[in-house]
Amino acid sequence: MNRFHALALAALSAAGVAQAAEFSTLEERMNRSEFTAAGLDRLSPEQLKSLNDWLRVHGLAPGAPVATGGSRNGVVEFYPDDNERQTIEARVEGHVDGWLGKTTFKLDNGQVWQQAESGMRTDLGLNGPAVRIKPMLLGSWLMYIDGCGCSLRVRRIK
């Protein structure tokens, strides 16, 4: 193995360790009663690992606002209390053609939401559409966009 390959391997290993250190598992994020109420205590260790691995890739990204569980490592929590997680109805400011991966949506109530799932759509052509953002499981949110009959997972960034 030449010096370049050794350095590349070391860099990849360090990046993987850093990424793993930034992720908090469901067991770390939830208190025991929340964990039990969600039925997660009935999962096998393999099932729980699979769920945490999926969330590591798709769901609870480091630095993303979380819905419950107190402040963690400086992560902004817009809705630290489950009682505050209510459906939000507003309008997007400006024109919406669709989304492309990390599209942000500024609402007329001052909030800013960002696409939280992969995928794209570019055929909407809506001016200031009304949206309804509903709380979903595990702290996620789903934004329904009037005028297209479509929805998209989002996270609040402001």
PDB file of C-alpha atoms in Angstrom:
ATOM      1  CA  MET A   1       0.000   0.000   0.000  1.00  0.00           C
ATOM      2  CA  ASN A   2       1.509   3.339  -0.994  1.00  0.00           C
ATOM      3  CA  ARG A   3       1.475   6.472   1.146  1.00  0.00           C
ATOM      4  CA  PHE A   4      -1.471   8.010  -0.756  1.00  0.00           C
ATOM      5  CA  HIS A   5      -3.692   4.962  -0.189  1.00  0.00           C
ATOM      6  CA  ALA A   6      -2.750   4.824   3.497  1.00  0.00           C
ATOM      7  CA  LEU A   7      -3.631   8.525   3.953  1.00  0.00           C
ATOM      8  CA  ALA A   8      -6.927   8.121   2.084  1.00  0.00           C
ATOM      9  CA  LEU A   9      -7.869   5.108   4.213  1.00  0.00           C
ATOM     10  CA  ALA A  10      -7.013   6.979   7.414  1.00  0.00           C
ATOM     11  CA  ALA A  11      -9.107   9.981   6.324  1.00  0.00           C
ATOM     12  CA  LEU A  12     -12.110   7.795   5.498  1.00  0.00           C
ATOM     13  CA  SER A  13     -11.835   5.990   8.839  1.00  0.00           C
ATOM     14  CA  ALA A  14     -11.655   9.292  10.731  1.00  0.00           C
ATOM     15  CA  ALA A  15     -14.683  10.645   8.849  1.00  0.00           C
ATOM     16  CA  GLY A  16     -16.678   7.528   9.705  1.00  0.00           C
ATOM     17  CA  VAL A  17     -15.752   7.773  13.395  1.00  0.00           C
ATOM     18  CA  ALA A  18     -16.684  11.491  13.471  1.00  0.00           C
ATOM     19  CA  GLN A  19     -20.021  10.804  11.786  1.00  0.00           C
ATOM     20  CA  ALA A  20     -20.788   7.977  14.218  1.00  0.00           C
ATOM     21  CA  ALA A  21     -19.891  10.192  17.178  1.00  0.00           C
ATOM     22  CA  GLU A  22     -22.346  12.898  16.034  1.00  0.00           C
ATOM     23  CA  PHE A  23     -25.358  10.568  15.834  1.00  0.00           C
ATOM     24  CA  SER A  24     -27.481   9.871  18.904  1.00  0.00           C
ATOM     25  CA  THR A  25     -29.426   6.615  18.964  1.00  0.00           C
ATOM     26  CA  LEU A  26     -33.080   6.436  19.917  1.00  0.00           C
ATOM     27  CA  GLU A  27     -32.051   5.011  23.289  1.00  0.00           C
ATOM     28  CA  GLU A  28     -29.962   8.138  23.909  1.00  0.00           C
ATOM     29  CA  ARG A  29     -32.588  10.597  22.634  1.00  0.00           C
ATOM     30  CA  MET A  30     -35.625   9.186  24.426  1.00  0.00           C
ATOM     31  CA  ASN A  31     -36.232   8.698  28.106  1.00  0.00           C
ATOM     32  CA  ARG A  32     -37.261   5.213  29.236  1.00  0.00           C
ATOM     33  CA  SER A  33     -41.010   5.951  29.339  1.00  0.00           C
ATOM     34  CA  GLU A  34     -40.962   7.435  25.789  1.00  0.00           C
ATOM     35  CA  PHE A  35     -38.950   4.452  24.539  1.00  0.00           C
ATOM     36  CA  THR A  36     -41.413   2.005  26.094  1.00  0.00           C
ATOM     37  CA  ALA A  37     -44.515   3.967  25.005  1.00  0.00           C
ATOM     38  CA  ALA A  38     -43.267   3.824  21.398  1.00  0.00           C
ATOM     39  CA  GLY A  39     -42.949   0.037  21.691  1.00  0.00           C
ATOM     40  CA  LEU A  40     -39.224   0.155  20.955  1.00  0.00           C
ATOM     41  CA  ASP A  41     -38.433  -2.010  23.993  1.00  0.00           C
ATOM     42  CA  ARG A  42     -40.133  -4.910  22.158  1.00  0.00           C
ATOM     43  CA  LEU A  43     -37.700  -4.763  19.218  1.00  0.00           C
ATOM     44  CA  SER A  44     -34.896  -7.271  19.010  1.00  0.00           C
ATOM     45  CA  PRO A  45     -31.376  -5.825  19.247  1.00  0.00           C
ATOM     46  CA  GLU A  46     -30.991  -6.426  15.496  1.00  0.00           C
ATOM     47  CA  GLN A  47     -34.264  -4.603  14.722  1.00  0.00           C
ATOM     48  CA  LEU A  48     -33.310  -1.665  16.941  1.00  0.00           C
ATOM     49  CA  LYS A  49     -29.877  -1.457  15.304  1.00  0.00           C
ATOM     50  CA  SER A  50     -31.509  -1.510  11.864  1.00  0.00           C
ATOM     51  CA  LEU A  51     -33.880   1.317  12.864  1.00  0.00           C
ATOM     52  CA  ASN A  52     -31.036   3.408  14.304  1.00  0.00           C
ATOM     53  CA  ASP A  53     -28.970   2.801  11.151  1.00  0.00           C
ATOM     54  CA  TRP A  54     -31.886   3.953   8.976  1.00  0.00           C
ATOM     55  CA  LEU A  55     -32.362   7.067  11.117  1.00  0.00           C
ATOM     56  CA  ARG A  56     -28.637   7.783  10.978  1.00  0.00           C
ATOM     57  CA  VAL A  57     -28.933   7.999   7.172  1.00  0.00           C
ATOM     58  CA  HIS A  58     -32.449   9.371   6.648  1.00  0.00           C
ATOM     59  CA  GLY A  59     -33.891  10.854   9.798  1.00  0.00           C
ATOM     60  CA  LEU A  60     -32.220  12.432  12.788  1.00  0.00           C
ATOM     61  CA  ALA A  61     -29.323  14.206  11.119  1.00  0.00           C
ATOM     62  CA  PRO A  62     -26.752  15.860  13.381  1.00  0.00           C
ATOM     63  CA  GLY A  63     -27.715  19.469  14.014  1.00  0.00           C
ATOM     64  CA  ALA A  64     -31.340  18.986  12.934  1.00  0.00           C
ATOM     65  CA  PRO A  65     -33.979  20.363  15.300  1.00  0.00           C
ATOM     66  CA  VAL A  66     -35.550  17.621  17.383  1.00  0.00           C
ATOM     67  CA  ALA A  67     -39.021  17.655  18.842  1.00  0.00           C
ATOM     68  CA  THR A  68     -38.443  16.338  22.348  1.00  0.00           C
ATOM     69  CA  GLY A  69     -35.820  15.314  24.826  1.00  0.00           C
ATOM     70  CA  GLY A  70     -34.120  18.511  26.089  1.00  0.00           C
ATOM     71  CA  SER A  71     -31.146  20.335  24.644  1.00  0.00           C
ATOM     72  CA  ARG A  72     -28.410  18.152  23.226  1.00  0.00           C
ATOM     73  CA  ASN A  73     -24.968  19.431  22.271  1.00  0.00           C
ATOM     74  CA  GLY A  74     -26.264  22.839  21.208  1.00  0.00           C
ATOM     75  CA  VAL A  75     -28.958  21.469  18.866  1.00  0.00           C
ATOM     76  CA  VAL A  76     -31.729  24.007  18.421  1.00  0.00           C
ATOM     77  CA  GLU A  77     -35.064  22.655  19.603  1.00  0.00           C
ATOM     78  CA  PHE A  78     -38.013  24.542  18.173  1.00  0.00           C
ATOM     79  CA  TYR A  79     -40.572  22.293  19.881  1.00  0.00           C
ATOM     80  CA  PRO A  80     -39.029  20.919  23.082  1.00  0.00           C
ATOM     81  CA  ASP A  81     -42.470  20.037  24.471  1.00  0.00           C
ATOM     82  CA  ASP A  82     -44.762  17.562  22.683  1.00  0.00           C
ATOM     83  CA  ASN A  83     -47.722  19.820  23.497  1.00  0.00           C
ATOM     84  CA  GLU A  84     -46.230  22.521  21.258  1.00  0.00           C
ATOM     85  CA  ARG A  85     -46.179  20.211  18.223  1.00  0.00           C
ATOM     86  CA  GLN A  86     -49.346  21.418  16.549  1.00  0.00           C
ATOM     87  CA  THR A  87     -50.285  21.560  12.888  1.00  0.00           C
ATOM     88  CA  ILE A  88     -49.015  24.768  11.278  1.00  0.00           C
ATOM     89  CA  GLU A  89     -51.024  26.482   8.566  1.00  0.00           C
ATOM     90  CA  ALA A  90     -49.394  29.253   6.537  1.00  0.00           C
ATOM     91  CA  ARG A  91     -48.442  30.309   3.012  1.00  0.00           C
ATOM     92  CA  VAL A  92     -45.108  29.995   1.273  1.00  0.00           C
ATOM     93  CA  GLU A  93     -43.720  33.402   0.344  1.00  0.00           C
ATOM     94  CA  GLY A  94     -43.102  33.605  -3.394  1.00  0.00           C
ATOM     95  CA  HIS A  95     -43.180  31.109  -6.218  1.00  0.00           C
ATOM     96  CA  VAL A  96     -42.810  27.342  -5.710  1.00  0.00           C
ATOM     97  CA  ASP A  97     -41.701  25.301  -8.714  1.00  0.00           C
ATOM     98  CA  GLY A  98     -40.891  22.249  -6.587  1.00  0.00           C
ATOM     99  CA  TRP A  99     -37.912  20.974  -4.609  1.00  0.00           C
ATOM    100  CA  LEU A 100     -34.453  19.640  -5.406  1.00  0.00           C
ATOM    101  CA  GLY A 101     -32.958  18.027  -2.300  1.00  0.00           C
ATOM    102  CA  LYS A 102     -32.418  20.730   0.311  1.00  0.00           C
ATOM    103  CA  THR A 103     -34.968  23.301  -0.831  1.00  0.00           C
ATOM    104  CA  THR A 104     -36.040  25.844   1.794  1.00  0.00           C
ATOM    105  CA  PHE A 105     -39.525  27.292   2.149  1.00  0.00           C
ATOM    106  CA  LYS A 106     -40.003  30.689   3.817  1.00  0.00           C
ATOM    107  CA  LEU A 107     -43.492  31.015   5.263  1.00  0.00           C
ATOM    108  CA  ASP A 108     -45.545  34.165   5.762  1.00  0.00           C
ATOM    109  CA  ASN A 109     -45.451  33.543   9.547  1.00  0.00           C
ATOM    110  CA  GLY A 110     -41.637  34.023   9.565  1.00  0.00           C
ATOM    111  CA  GLN A 111     -40.743  30.331   9.872  1.00  0.00           C
ATOM    112  CA  VAL A 112     -38.315  28.685   7.456  1.00  0.00           C
ATOM    113  CA  TRP A 113     -38.550  24.965   6.701  1.00  0.00           C
ATOM    114  CA  GLN A 114     -36.159  22.795   4.679  1.00  0.00           C
ATOM    115  CA  GLN A 115     -36.714  19.637   2.680  1.00  0.00           C
ATOM    116  CA  ALA A 116     -35.725  16.678   4.887  1.00  0.00           C
ATOM    117  CA  GLU A 117     -35.980  13.843   2.404  1.00  0.00           C
ATOM    118  CA  SER A 118     -34.242  13.032  -0.826  1.00  0.00           C
ATOM    119  CA  GLY A 119     -35.957  13.455  -4.140  1.00  0.00           C
ATOM    120  CA  MET A 120     -37.045  16.214  -6.404  1.00  0.00           C
ATOM    121  CA  ARG A 121     -40.070  17.638  -8.120  1.00  0.00           C
ATOM    122  CA  THR A 122     -39.977  20.544 -10.564  1.00  0.00           C
ATOM    123  CA  ASP A 123     -43.431  20.733 -12.123  1.00  0.00           C
ATOM    124  CA  LEU A 124     -45.512  22.739  -9.620  1.00  0.00           C
ATOM    125  CA  GLY A 125     -45.497  26.408 -10.688  1.00  0.00           C
ATOM    126  CA  LEU A 126     -47.476  27.653  -7.661  1.00  0.00           C
ATOM    127  CA  ASN A 127     -47.567  31.243  -6.405  1.00  0.00           C
ATOM    128  CA  GLY A 128     -47.691  31.562  -2.604  1.00  0.00           C
ATOM    129  CA  PRO A 129     -49.389  28.225  -2.004  1.00  0.00           C
ATOM    130  CA  ALA A 130     -51.046  27.482   1.323  1.00  0.00           C
ATOM    131  CA  VAL A 131     -49.276  24.743   3.278  1.00  0.00           C
ATOM    132  CA  ARG A 132     -50.171  22.600   6.251  1.00  0.00           C
ATOM    133  CA  ILE A 133     -47.248  21.178   8.244  1.00  0.00           C
ATOM    134  CA  LYS A 134     -48.216  18.281  10.503  1.00  0.00           C
ATOM    135  CA  PRO A 135     -46.145  16.604  13.230  1.00  0.00           C
ATOM    136  CA  MET A 136     -45.334  12.977  12.493  1.00  0.00           C
ATOM    137  CA  LEU A 137     -43.561  10.156  14.353  1.00  0.00           C
ATOM    138  CA  LEU A 138     -40.089  10.479  15.877  1.00  0.00           C
ATOM    139  CA  GLY A 139     -40.058  14.271  15.667  1.00  0.00           C
ATOM    140  CA  SER A 140     -40.511  14.485  11.909  1.00  0.00           C
ATOM    141  CA  TRP A 141     -42.868  16.844  10.036  1.00  0.00           C
ATOM    142  CA  LEU A 142     -44.854  16.467   6.818  1.00  0.00           C
ATOM    143  CA  MET A 143     -45.749  19.519   4.701  1.00  0.00           C
ATOM    144  CA  TYR A 144     -48.871  19.288   2.538  1.00  0.00           C
ATOM    145  CA  ILE A 145     -48.916  21.793  -0.331  1.00  0.00           C
ATOM    146  CA  ASP A 146     -52.297  23.024  -1.575  1.00  0.00           C
ATOM    147  CA  GLY A 147     -52.681  23.096  -5.333  1.00  0.00           C
ATOM    148  CA  CYS A 148     -50.713  19.961  -6.091  1.00  0.00           C
ATOM    149  CA  GLY A 149     -52.065  17.287  -3.767  1.00  0.00           C
ATOM    150  CA  CYS A 150     -48.487  16.496  -2.756  1.00  0.00           C
ATOM    151  CA  SER A 151     -46.520  16.336   0.477  1.00  0.00           C
ATOM    152  CA  LEU A 152     -42.908  16.425   1.551  1.00  0.00           C
ATOM    153  CA  ARG A 153     -40.986  15.714   4.771  1.00  0.00           C
ATOM    154  CA  VAL A 154     -39.462  18.902   6.160  1.00  0.00           C
ATOM    155  CA  ARG A 155     -37.536  20.162   9.200  1.00  0.00           C
ATOM    156  CA  ARG A 156     -37.738  23.624  10.705  1.00  0.00           C
ATOM    157  CA  ILE A 157     -34.520  25.626  10.390  1.00  0.00           C
ATOM    158  CA  LYS A 158     -35.802  29.019  11.568  1.00  0.00           C
TER     159      LYS A 158
END
